[in-house]
Coordinates of C-alpha atoms and ligand atoms in Angstrom, one line a residue:
Chain A
M1 CA -56.3 84.0 46.1
E2 CA -54.7 80.9 44.8
S3 CA -56.6 77.9 43.6
E4 CA -55.8 74.4 42.6
K5 CA -57.9 74.8 39.6
A6 CA -57.1 77.2 36.8
I7 CA -60.7 77.1 35.5
E8 CA -63.9 76.0 37.3
V9 CA -67.1 76.0 35.4
S10 CA -70.5 74.9 36.7
G11 CA -73.9 74.8 35.1
L12 CA -72.7 77.1 32.3
A13 CA -75.4 77.9 29.7
K14 CA -75.9 80.4 26.9
T15 CA -79.1 81.0 25.1
Y16 CA -79.2 83.2 22.0
K17 CA -82.7 84.4 21.6
K18 CA -84.3 81.0 22.1
F19 CA -81.5 78.9 20.8
L20 CA -79.5 77.0 23.5
A21 CA -75.9 77.2 22.2
V22 CA -74.2 75.9 25.4
D23 CA -76.3 73.6 27.5
H24 CA -75.3 73.6 31.2
V25 CA -71.8 72.3 31.0
D26 CA -69.5 71.6 34.0
F27 CA -65.8 71.1 33.9
D28 CA -62.6 71.9 35.7
V29 CA -59.2 72.6 34.2
R30 CA -56.2 71.9 36.4
R31 CA -53.2 74.2 36.7
G32 CA -50.6 73.6 34.1
E33 CA -52.5 71.3 31.9
I34 CA -53.5 71.6 28.2
F35 CA -57.2 71.1 28.1
G36 CA -59.0 70.8 24.8
F37 CA -62.5 71.4 23.7
L38 CA -63.1 69.1 20.7
G39 CA -66.3 69.5 18.7
P40 CA -67.7 70.0 15.2
N41 CA -68.7 73.4 13.7
G42 CA -71.5 75.0 15.8
A43 CA -70.8 72.8 18.8
G44 CA -70.6 75.8 21.1
K45 CA -66.8 76.0 21.5
T46 CA -66.5 79.7 20.7
T47 CA -69.5 80.6 22.7
T48 CA -67.9 78.9 25.7
V49 CA -64.5 80.6 25.2
R50 CA -66.2 84.0 24.9
M51 CA -68.0 83.4 28.2
L52 CA -64.8 82.2 29.9
T53 CA -63.1 85.4 28.8
T54 CA -65.8 87.8 29.9
L55 CA -66.7 88.8 26.3
L56 CA -70.1 87.2 26.5
E57 CA -72.4 87.1 29.5
P58 CA -73.6 83.6 30.4
T59 CA -77.3 83.0 30.7
E60 CA -76.7 80.7 33.6
G61 CA -73.9 79.2 35.6
S62 CA -70.7 80.3 37.2
I63 CA -67.1 80.6 36.0
R64 CA -64.0 80.9 38.2
I65 CA -60.6 81.8 36.6
N66 CA -57.8 81.1 39.0
G67 CA -60.3 81.4 41.8
Y68 CA -61.8 84.7 40.6
D69 CA -65.4 84.8 39.7
V70 CA -65.6 86.4 36.2
S71 CA -68.8 88.3 36.8
R72 CA -68.1 89.6 40.3
Q73 CA -64.3 90.0 40.1
A74 CA -63.9 90.7 36.4
Y75 CA -60.9 92.9 36.8
H76 CA -58.9 90.2 38.7
A77 CA -60.1 87.5 36.5
K78 CA -59.1 89.4 33.4
R79 CA -55.5 89.7 34.6
Q80 CA -55.2 86.0 34.7
F81 CA -55.6 85.2 31.0
G82 CA -54.7 86.0 27.4
V83 CA -57.1 85.2 24.5
V84 CA -56.5 84.1 21.0
P85 CA -59.8 84.5 19.3
E86 CA -61.1 82.5 16.4
E87 CA -60.3 85.3 13.9
S88 CA -56.9 87.0 14.3
N89 CA -57.6 90.5 15.6
V90 CA -54.4 92.5 15.4
Y91 CA -54.5 96.2 14.9
T92 CA -53.9 96.3 11.2
E93 CA -52.8 100.0 11.2
L94 CA -50.0 99.2 13.7
S95 CA -46.7 97.4 13.2
A96 CA -46.1 94.1 14.9
Q97 CA -43.9 95.8 17.4
A98 CA -46.5 98.5 18.1
N99 CA -49.2 95.9 18.5
L100 CA -47.2 94.2 21.2
L101 CA -46.1 97.4 23.0
F102 CA -49.7 98.6 23.1
T103 CA -50.9 95.3 24.5
G104 CA -48.2 95.6 27.2
R105 CA -49.6 99.0 28.1
L106 CA -53.2 97.6 28.2
Y107 CA -51.9 95.1 30.8
R108 CA -50.0 97.8 32.7
M109 CA -46.6 96.4 32.2
P110 CA -43.7 98.7 33.1
R111 CA -41.9 100.2 30.2
G112 CA -38.6 98.2 30.5
E113 CA -40.4 94.9 30.8
R114 CA -42.7 95.8 28.0
E115 CA -39.8 96.4 25.6
R116 CA -37.9 93.3 26.7
R117 CA -40.9 91.1 26.3
T118 CA -41.7 92.5 22.9
T119 CA -38.3 91.8 21.6
E120 CA -38.4 88.3 23.1
L121 CA -41.8 87.5 21.5
L122 CA -41.0 88.9 18.1
K123 CA -38.1 86.6 18.1
L124 CA -40.0 83.6 19.4
F125 CA -42.7 83.9 16.8
G126 CA -40.3 84.7 13.9
L127 CA -41.5 88.2 13.3
E128 CA -38.4 90.2 14.0
E129 CA -37.7 91.0 10.4
K130 CA -41.2 92.3 10.0
Q131 CA -41.4 94.1 13.3
D132 CA -41.9 97.5 11.7
V133 CA -44.3 96.5 9.0
K134 CA -47.9 97.3 9.5
A135 CA -50.0 94.2 10.3
Q136 CA -52.3 94.9 7.3
F137 CA -49.5 93.6 5.1
F138 CA -49.1 90.4 7.0
S139 CA -50.1 87.0 5.7
K140 CA -52.7 85.0 7.6
G141 CA -50.1 82.9 9.3
M142 CA -48.1 85.9 10.4
R143 CA -51.3 87.5 11.8
R144 CA -52.0 84.3 13.7
R145 CA -48.6 84.3 15.2
L146 CA -48.8 87.9 16.2
T147 CA -52.2 87.3 17.8
I148 CA -50.8 84.5 19.8
A149 CA -47.8 86.6 20.8
M150 CA -50.1 89.4 21.9
A151 CA -52.0 87.0 24.1
M152 CA -48.8 85.9 25.7
M153 CA -47.5 89.4 26.2
H154 CA -48.4 89.8 29.9
R155 CA -47.3 86.3 30.8
P156 CA -50.8 85.1 31.6
A157 CA -51.5 82.2 33.9
I158 CA -54.0 80.9 31.5
L159 CA -54.0 81.0 27.7
F160 CA -57.2 80.6 25.7
L161 CA -56.8 79.5 22.1
D162 CA -59.9 79.3 19.9
E163 CA -59.0 77.2 16.8
A164 CA -55.3 78.3 16.9
T165 CA -54.4 76.5 13.7
S166 CA -57.6 76.9 11.6
G167 CA -57.0 78.2 8.1
L168 CA -53.3 77.6 8.2
D169 CA -51.2 75.4 5.9
V170 CA -49.8 72.2 7.4
Q171 CA -46.4 73.7 8.0
S172 CA -47.6 76.8 9.9
A173 CA -50.1 74.7 11.8
R174 CA -47.3 72.4 12.9
T175 CA -45.1 75.3 14.0
I176 CA -47.9 76.8 16.1
R177 CA -48.7 73.4 17.7
D178 CA -45.0 73.0 18.5
Q179 CA -44.9 76.4 20.0
V180 CA -48.0 75.9 22.1
R181 CA -46.5 72.6 23.4
Q182 CA -43.2 74.3 24.3
L183 CA -44.9 77.3 25.9
S184 CA -46.9 75.2 28.2
E185 CA -44.0 73.2 29.4
N186 CA -43.4 75.5 32.4
G187 CA -45.8 78.3 31.3
P188 CA -49.5 78.8 31.3
T189 CA -52.4 76.5 31.6
V190 CA -53.8 76.2 28.1
F191 CA -57.5 76.0 27.1
L192 CA -57.9 75.3 23.4
T193 CA -60.7 74.5 21.1
T194 CA -60.4 72.5 17.9
H195 CA -62.4 70.4 15.5
Q196 CA -59.4 68.2 14.6
I197 CA -59.1 65.0 16.5
E198 CA -55.4 64.7 15.7
E199 CA -54.7 68.1 17.0
A200 CA -56.5 67.4 20.3
N201 CA -54.6 64.1 20.6
Q202 CA -51.2 65.6 20.0
L203 CA -51.5 68.6 22.2
C204 CA -53.9 67.9 25.1
D205 CA -53.5 66.3 28.5
R206 CA -57.3 66.0 28.6
V207 CA -60.0 66.4 26.0
A208 CA -63.7 67.3 26.4
I209 CA -65.8 66.2 23.5
I210 CA -68.6 68.7 22.9
D211 CA -71.5 68.8 20.5
H212 CA -74.8 70.6 20.5
G213 CA -73.7 72.6 23.5
K214 CA -73.2 69.4 25.6
I215 CA -70.1 67.7 26.9
A216 CA -70.3 64.0 26.1
V217 CA -67.1 63.0 27.8
I218 CA -63.9 64.3 29.3
D219 CA -60.9 62.0 29.2
T220 CA -57.2 61.7 28.3
P221 CA -56.4 61.2 24.6
E222 CA -55.0 57.8 25.5
H223 CA -58.4 56.6 26.7
L224 CA -60.3 58.3 23.9
K225 CA -58.1 56.6 21.3
A226 CA -60.1 53.4 21.8
V227 CA -63.3 55.3 21.0
F228 CA -61.7 57.0 18.0
R229 CA -60.5 53.7 16.7
S230 CA -63.9 52.1 16.9
V231 CA -65.4 54.7 14.7
Q232 CA -63.0 54.5 11.8
S233 CA -64.6 53.1 8.7
V234 CA -64.2 51.8 5.1
E235 CA -66.4 53.3 2.5
V236 CA -67.2 51.2 -0.5
A237 CA -69.4 51.3 -3.5
F238 CA -70.0 48.6 -6.2
D239 CA -71.1 48.8 -9.8
R240 CA -74.1 46.6 -9.2
K241 CA -76.8 47.3 -6.6
D242 CA -78.0 44.4 -4.5
P243 CA -79.9 44.5 -1.2
G244 CA -77.8 41.6 -0.1
H245 CA -74.5 43.6 0.0
R246 CA -75.3 45.0 3.4
D247 CA -75.7 41.7 5.2
A248 CA -72.8 40.1 3.4
L249 CA -70.5 43.0 4.3
G250 CA -71.8 42.8 7.9
M251 CA -70.6 39.2 8.1
I252 CA -66.9 40.2 7.6
S253 CA -65.1 39.6 10.8
G254 CA -64.1 42.8 12.7
V255 CA -66.9 44.9 11.2
S256 CA -69.1 46.2 13.9
T257 CA -71.7 48.1 11.9
V258 CA -72.6 48.7 8.3
V259 CA -74.4 51.9 7.3
K260 CA -75.7 52.6 3.9
H261 CA -75.3 56.2 2.6
G262 CA -76.8 56.5 -0.9
D263 CA -75.0 53.9 -3.0
K264 CA -72.1 53.6 -0.6
Y265 CA -71.7 51.3 2.3
R266 CA -69.7 52.3 5.3
L267 CA -68.1 49.6 7.4
Y268 CA -67.1 50.5 10.9
S269 CA -64.2 48.6 12.4
D270 CA -61.3 49.1 14.8
D271 CA -59.0 47.2 12.5
L272 CA -59.3 48.5 9.0
S273 CA -56.3 46.7 7.6
A274 CA -58.0 43.4 8.3
V275 CA -61.3 44.5 6.7
L276 CA -59.9 45.9 3.5
P277 CA -58.8 42.6 1.9
E278 CA -62.0 41.0 2.9
V279 CA -64.0 43.6 1.0
M280 CA -61.8 42.9 -2.0
D281 CA -62.4 39.2 -1.7
Y282 CA -66.1 39.8 -1.5
A283 CA -66.1 41.9 -4.7
H284 CA -64.0 39.2 -6.5
A285 CA -66.3 36.4 -5.4
K286 CA -69.4 38.2 -6.6
K287 CA -67.7 39.6 -9.7
L288 CA -68.4 43.1 -8.6
R289 CA -66.4 46.1 -9.7
I290 CA -65.4 48.4 -6.9
I291 CA -66.2 52.1 -7.8
T292 CA -65.2 53.7 -4.6
L293 CA -63.0 52.5 -1.8
N294 CA -62.0 54.9 1.0
T295 CA -60.8 54.6 4.5
M296 CA -62.3 57.2 6.7
G297 CA -60.7 58.5 9.9
P298 CA -63.0 59.0 12.8
S299 CA -65.5 61.8 12.3
L300 CA -66.4 63.9 15.3
E301 CA -70.1 63.3 14.8
D302 CA -69.5 59.5 15.1
V303 CA -67.2 59.9 18.1
F304 CA -69.9 61.9 19.7
L305 CA -72.6 59.4 19.0
Q306 CA -70.4 56.6 20.2
V307 CA -69.6 58.1 23.6
T308 CA -73.2 59.1 24.1
G309 CA -74.2 55.6 23.5
R310 CA -76.3 56.2 20.5
Q311 CA -75.9 54.0 17.5
I312 CA -73.5 55.2 14.8
G313 CA -75.0 56.2 11.5
T314 CA -78.6 56.0 12.8
V315 CA -78.9 59.6 14.1
R316 CA -78.3 62.3 11.5
H317 CA -78.5 65.8 12.6
D318 CA -80.8 68.2 10.7
P319 CA -78.3 70.8 9.5
A320 CA -81.1 73.4 9.4
D321 CA -81.3 73.6 13.2
K322 CA -77.8 74.8 13.6
S323 CA -77.1 76.8 10.5
L324 CA -77.9 80.3 11.8
G325 CA -75.3 82.8 12.8
R326 CA -71.6 82.8 12.6
G327 CA -70.9 79.1 12.6
S328 CA -72.9 78.6 9.4
G329 CA -70.3 79.4 6.7
K330 CA -68.4 76.3 7.3
G331 CA -71.4 74.0 7.7
R332 CA -71.2 70.6 9.1
K333 CA -68.6 68.7 7.2
G334 CA -68.7 65.5 9.2
G335 CA -67.8 63.5 6.1
N336 CA -70.9 61.4 6.7
R337 CA -73.0 62.0 3.7
Chain B
M1 CA -50.9 87.6 44.8
S2 CA -50.4 91.1 46.3
E3 CA -53.5 93.2 46.4
E4 CA -53.2 96.5 44.6
S5 CA -54.1 99.6 46.5
R6 CA -57.0 101.7 45.3
M7 CA -54.6 104.4 44.2
D8 CA -52.6 102.0 42.1
R9 CA -55.7 100.8 40.5
I10 CA -56.8 104.3 39.6
R11 CA -53.4 105.2 38.3
G12 CA -53.4 102.1 36.2
E13 CA -56.7 103.0 34.7
F14 CA -55.3 106.4 33.8
S15 CA -52.3 104.9 32.1
Q16 CA -54.5 102.5 30.1
A17 CA -56.8 105.4 29.1
W18 CA -53.8 107.4 28.0
A19 CA -52.3 104.5 26.0
L20 CA -55.6 103.9 24.3
F21 CA -55.9 107.6 23.6
L22 CA -52.5 107.8 22.0
K23 CA -53.1 104.7 19.9
D24 CA -56.5 106.0 18.6
V25 CA -55.0 109.4 17.8
R26 CA -52.2 107.7 15.9
T27 CA -54.5 105.4 14.1
Y28 CA -57.6 107.4 13.3
Y29 CA -56.8 111.1 13.1
L30 CA -56.7 112.2 9.5
T31 CA -58.1 108.9 8.2
P32 CA -60.6 109.5 5.4
P33 CA -63.8 108.9 7.4
M34 CA -62.6 111.3 10.2
V35 CA -61.6 114.0 7.7
M36 CA -64.8 113.6 5.8
W37 CA -67.3 113.6 8.7
G38 CA -65.3 115.6 11.2
L39 CA -63.6 118.2 9.1
A40 CA -65.1 118.6 5.7
L41 CA -68.7 118.4 6.9
P42 CA -68.7 121.2 9.5
L43 CA -66.7 123.5 7.2
F44 CA -69.2 122.8 4.4
M45 CA -72.1 123.5 6.7
F46 CA -70.5 126.7 7.8
F47 CA -69.7 128.1 4.4
S48 CA -73.0 127.1 2.8
F49 CA -75.2 128.7 5.6
S50 CA -73.1 131.5 6.9
V51 CA -70.5 133.2 4.8
R52 CA -72.8 134.3 2.0
R53 CA -75.0 136.3 4.4
G54 CA -72.2 138.7 5.3
L55 CA -72.0 137.7 9.0
A56 CA -70.1 139.7 11.6
P57 CA -66.8 138.0 12.2
Q58 CA -67.4 137.3 15.9
T59 CA -70.9 135.8 15.3
G60 CA -69.3 133.7 12.6
I61 CA -66.6 132.4 14.9
A62 CA -69.1 131.5 17.6
R63 CA -71.2 129.6 15.0
L64 CA -68.2 127.8 13.5
L65 CA -67.0 126.7 16.9
A66 CA -70.5 125.3 17.7
L67 CA -70.5 123.5 14.3
T68 CA -67.0 122.0 14.7
T69 CA -67.5 120.8 18.3
F70 CA -70.8 119.3 17.3
F71 CA -69.9 117.4 14.1
T72 CA -66.2 116.8 14.7
A73 CA -66.5 115.5 18.2
S74 CA -69.5 113.3 17.5
S75 CA -67.9 111.7 14.4
A76 CA -65.0 110.0 16.2
G77 CA -67.1 107.6 18.1
S78 CA -69.2 106.8 15.1
V79 CA -66.1 106.0 13.1
I80 CA -63.9 104.1 15.7
F81 CA -66.4 101.8 17.4
P82 CA -67.9 100.2 14.3
L83 CA -64.4 99.8 12.8
E84 CA -63.1 98.0 15.9
R85 CA -66.1 95.9 16.3
R86 CA -65.8 94.7 12.7
A87 CA -62.1 94.0 13.1
R88 CA -62.9 92.4 16.5
T89 CA -60.1 94.4 18.0
Y90 CA -62.7 95.8 20.4
D91 CA -62.7 92.4 22.1
R92 CA -59.1 93.2 23.2
L93 CA -60.3 96.2 25.2
M94 CA -63.2 94.3 26.6
A95 CA -60.9 91.5 27.7
A96 CA -58.3 93.8 29.2
P97 CA -58.3 94.5 32.9
M98 CA -59.8 97.9 32.7
A99 CA -63.2 99.4 33.5
L100 CA -65.7 100.1 30.7
I101 CA -65.9 103.7 31.8
T102 CA -62.2 104.1 31.3
I103 CA -62.6 102.9 27.7
L104 CA -65.5 105.3 27.2
L105 CA -63.8 108.3 28.7
S106 CA -60.6 107.6 26.7
R107 CA -62.7 107.4 23.5
S108 CA -64.6 110.5 24.3
S109 CA -61.3 112.3 24.6
V110 CA -60.3 111.2 21.2
G111 CA -63.3 112.9 19.6
A112 CA -63.2 115.9 22.0
F113 CA -59.5 116.7 21.3
F114 CA -60.0 116.4 17.6
A115 CA -62.8 118.9 17.9
V116 CA -60.7 121.2 20.2
G117 CA -57.9 121.1 17.7
I118 CA -60.2 122.1 14.8
S119 CA -61.8 124.8 17.0
L120 CA -58.4 126.2 17.8
L121 CA -57.6 126.3 14.1
S122 CA -60.9 128.0 13.3
L123 CA -60.3 130.5 16.0
L124 CA -56.8 131.4 14.8
T125 CA -58.0 131.7 11.2
G126 CA -60.8 134.0 12.3
W127 CA -58.5 136.1 14.3
A128 CA -55.8 136.3 11.5
L129 CA -58.2 137.0 8.7
F130 CA -60.9 139.1 10.2
G131 CA -59.4 140.2 13.5
A132 CA -62.2 138.5 15.4
S133 CA -61.6 138.7 19.2
V134 CA -62.9 136.8 22.1
A135 CA -64.8 138.3 25.0
Q136 CA -64.0 135.7 27.7
P137 CA -61.1 133.4 26.8
A138 CA -61.3 131.4 30.0
L139 CA -65.0 130.7 29.5
L140 CA -64.3 129.9 25.9
T141 CA -61.9 127.2 26.9
V142 CA -64.4 125.7 29.2
A143 CA -67.2 126.0 26.7
V144 CA -65.3 124.3 23.8
I145 CA -64.0 121.5 26.0
L146 CA -67.3 120.8 27.6
S147 CA -69.3 120.9 24.4
A148 CA -66.7 118.7 22.7
Y149 CA -66.9 116.1 25.4
S150 CA -70.7 116.1 25.4
F151 CA -71.0 115.7 21.6
S152 CA -68.2 113.1 21.5
A153 CA -70.2 111.1 24.1
L154 CA -73.2 111.5 21.9
G155 CA -71.3 109.9 19.0
I156 CA -70.3 107.0 21.2
L157 CA -73.8 106.5 22.4
V158 CA -75.0 106.2 18.8
A159 CA -72.2 103.8 17.9
S160 CA -72.8 101.5 20.9
G161 CA -75.5 99.5 19.2
S162 CA -74.8 96.5 17.1
A163 CA -73.7 97.9 13.7
Q164 CA -70.4 96.8 12.5
S165 CA -69.4 99.3 9.9
P166 CA -69.1 103.1 10.0
G167 CA -71.5 103.2 7.1
Q168 CA -74.2 101.6 9.1
I169 CA -73.7 104.0 11.9
M170 CA -73.3 107.2 9.9
M171 CA -76.9 107.1 8.5
P172 CA -78.7 107.0 11.8
S173 CA -76.1 109.3 13.3
T174 CA -76.7 111.8 10.5
L175 CA -80.4 111.4 10.8
L176 CA -80.1 112.2 14.4
R177 CA -77.7 115.1 14.1
W178 CA -79.2 117.1 11.3
P179 CA -82.5 117.7 13.0
L180 CA -80.7 118.6 16.2
L181 CA -78.8 121.1 14.1
F182 CA -81.7 122.7 12.4
I183 CA -84.0 123.0 15.5
S184 CA -81.1 124.5 17.5
G185 CA -80.5 128.2 17.9
I186 CA -77.5 128.0 15.7
F187 CA -78.7 129.6 12.4
V188 CA -81.5 131.7 13.9
P189 CA -80.6 133.3 17.2
L190 CA -82.8 132.3 20.1
D191 CA -84.1 135.8 20.8
R192 CA -85.4 136.1 17.2
M193 CA -87.3 132.9 17.3
G194 CA -91.0 132.6 17.8
V195 CA -92.3 131.0 21.0
W196 CA -92.8 127.6 19.4
A197 CA -89.5 127.4 17.6
R198 CA -87.8 128.4 20.7
G199 CA -89.5 125.8 22.8
V200 CA -88.4 123.1 20.3
S201 CA -84.9 124.5 20.2
Y202 CA -84.4 123.6 23.8
L203 CA -84.6 120.0 22.8
S204 CA -81.3 120.2 21.0
P205 CA -78.1 120.0 23.0
L206 CA -76.6 122.3 20.4
T207 CA -78.7 125.2 21.6
Y208 CA -76.9 125.2 24.9
A209 CA -73.5 124.9 23.4
Q210 CA -74.2 127.8 21.0
D211 CA -75.5 130.0 23.8
L212 CA -72.5 129.2 26.0
L213 CA -70.1 130.0 23.1
N214 CA -72.0 133.2 22.5
H215 CA -71.4 134.2 26.1
A216 CA -67.7 133.4 25.6
V217 CA -67.1 134.9 22.2
L218 CA -69.6 137.8 22.0
G219 CA -70.0 138.4 25.7
T220 CA -73.8 138.0 25.5
G221 CA -76.1 135.1 25.6
V222 CA -79.8 134.5 26.0
Q223 CA -79.7 132.0 28.9
S224 CA -77.6 131.9 32.0
I225 CA -74.1 130.5 31.7
V226 CA -74.9 128.2 34.7
L227 CA -77.8 126.6 32.9
D228 CA -75.8 126.0 29.7
V229 CA -73.0 124.4 31.6
A230 CA -75.3 122.3 33.8
V231 CA -77.3 121.0 30.8
L232 CA -74.1 120.1 28.8
A233 CA -72.6 118.4 31.8
L234 CA -75.8 116.5 32.5
L235 CA -76.0 115.4 28.8
L236 CA -72.4 114.2 29.0
I237 CA -73.2 111.9 31.9
L238 CA -76.4 110.7 30.3
F239 CA -74.8 109.9 27.0
L240 CA -71.9 108.0 28.7
G241 CA -74.4 106.2 30.9
G242 CA -76.5 105.2 27.9
A243 CA -73.5 104.0 26.0
S244 CA -72.4 101.9 28.9
K245 CA -75.8 100.4 29.2
L246 CA -76.0 99.5 25.5
Q247 CA -72.6 97.9 25.5
R248 CA -73.5 95.8 28.5
R249 CA -76.5 94.7 26.6
S250 CA -74.5 93.7 23.6
R251 CA -72.3 91.6 25.9
K252 CA -75.5 89.6 26.7
L253 CA -76.7 89.4 23.1
G254 CA -73.3 88.3 21.8
Y255 CA -72.1 90.7 19.2
Ligands
LIG1 N1 -74.4 85.9 18.3 C1 -75.1 84.8 18.0 N2 -76.4 84.9 17.8 C2 -77.1 83.8 17.6 N3 -76.6 82.5 17.5 C3 -75.3 82.4 17.7 C4 -74.5 83.5 17.9 N4 -73.2 83.1 18.1 C5 -73.2 81.7 17.9 N5 -74.5 81.3 17.6 C6 -74.9 79.9 17.4 O1 -74.5 79.1 18.5 C7 -74.0 77.9 18.1 C8 -72.6 77.7 18.6 O2 -71.8 78.5 18.0 P1 -70.2 78.6 18.3 O3 -69.7 79.7 17.5 O4 -70.0 78.6 19.7 O5 -69.7 77.2 17.7 P2 -68.3 76.6 17.5 O6 -68.2 75.3 18.2 O7 -67.3 77.6 17.9 O8 -68.2 76.3 16.0 P3 -67.0 76.5 14.9 O9 -66.2 75.3 14.9 O10 -67.8 76.7 13.6 O11 -66.3 77.7 15.3 C9 -74.1 77.9 16.6 O12 -75.3 77.1 16.2 C10 -74.3 79.3 16.2 O13 -75.1 79.4 15.1
LIG2 MG1 -65.8 78.6 16.9

């Protein structure tokens, strides 16, 4: 059963106890594309991936993987994909090589192919020298690479990557991104999640922005760039407080919104380079000393508000409503406070 | 995509079960928790309750076999499942194209064969040191394997809840197993129990295993062999069915 679409999702929802973690989302992923789920901590990305990969049963909705319904044709659906979960889950008691060989057996690969593919992947992911070392002695980055290699073992048609680069240093993250891009050239369809706008922009053909379990928009990075630009900001604080600052700063040309956070003002604009000198001039003219001056990249929360048409800076989420369970450790670091 | 035939599908499940079995044996046999709960504990139980009372070698062997199948087999599941859930490697099995029952049967075999191995050692030791002999070797083979599978499935059932470390499982698992041990006909033979005690002893799966082993080793038992075998087989099915239900439920709850 071949299908045009690699993944078809409709009306997908998940409720934990009474908490709605994924709120009736619909989307399709085309064959061969890299599709990204971009959202802040607790948005519902992992929950969605776990449902797509049969590890979690949806409360509502349907999922087709390469045309196979995951609940009714689980066996066939499972043969279509490989998963890289949020936390690397290699068998720490086994060597890198044994991990790959075992995965090959779980996917019923014939022995010869299993061995060939293992050698190939160890090389591709730079693990040949450590192939006989138990994975418990691996660094985080090596475990990540091994986890990805294991997901690729049976040459899946679809690869799920949940935060492929989280917790890695810049260099390792870049290596992994390069590999994902290369792999997908003539390889699998990729579904990835990330909370980094840059990563989504660099890798994805299309991006879905998700928060609070809802998809706000699905579009190409090119189109989304305009949105991202409009929610960059300059953050400034002066030594003297004056209620007049806010209006004065709002008059600067190119500034779309000014939001006050504590003693700081945040000026949103799609052309920060023009705004910065004007802020300096204002400080000069008023004989103010600048205490803080930061340029802020787009924060996901702001992007989300922007595309859902709510006003930036006006709606703050109560962190308490989302801080239960696994997502909580990282908290919401929108950079907005 | 070519459709696999039913035969290919079944053969595939067998090869996956075998691969998983080999991996588990390689990874978990002789790890500290397995040795502790599966080997040291039954031996300790045996020596503290039996040896001092100057038991006849054959009765001793039958009892030791019951103890090892019970404790050794049921430990494996209680050790492996929580470890793999915590390391999230269990997700690998759940996402692989194989049936849940294949995973459960493969895992039952891991505990069962550990217990069969230990039983064989006990038997050889008993034979070498005390010259203990076995009345019905063929029946003994069936008895040991069947009890080992039932008790291994019991261990899996207990471990199929939500707990993520063997410590969290071992408490309830021990709380369940010790009463089952003490109400069973293992330390006091069934025919010497009062009516009430005997009635209660029928609630423990161990009673049937001990009786079956008595038939095999001593050549005499209190109940019919058919009843013992039927109860143990039924329990095996119930334990596996229960485990599968619990695991499906946890796929809904999300742990
Ligand atoms: N097993 C669970 N039980 C109860 N609530 C849960 C469970 N798993 C997740 N949640 C909640 O569901 C929401 C979505 O969580 P999820 O892990 O899908 O977020 P995420 O987008 O992957 O976040 P992160 O970027 O932090 O990984 C969170 O509020 C989380 O607390
Ligand atoms: Mg996540």
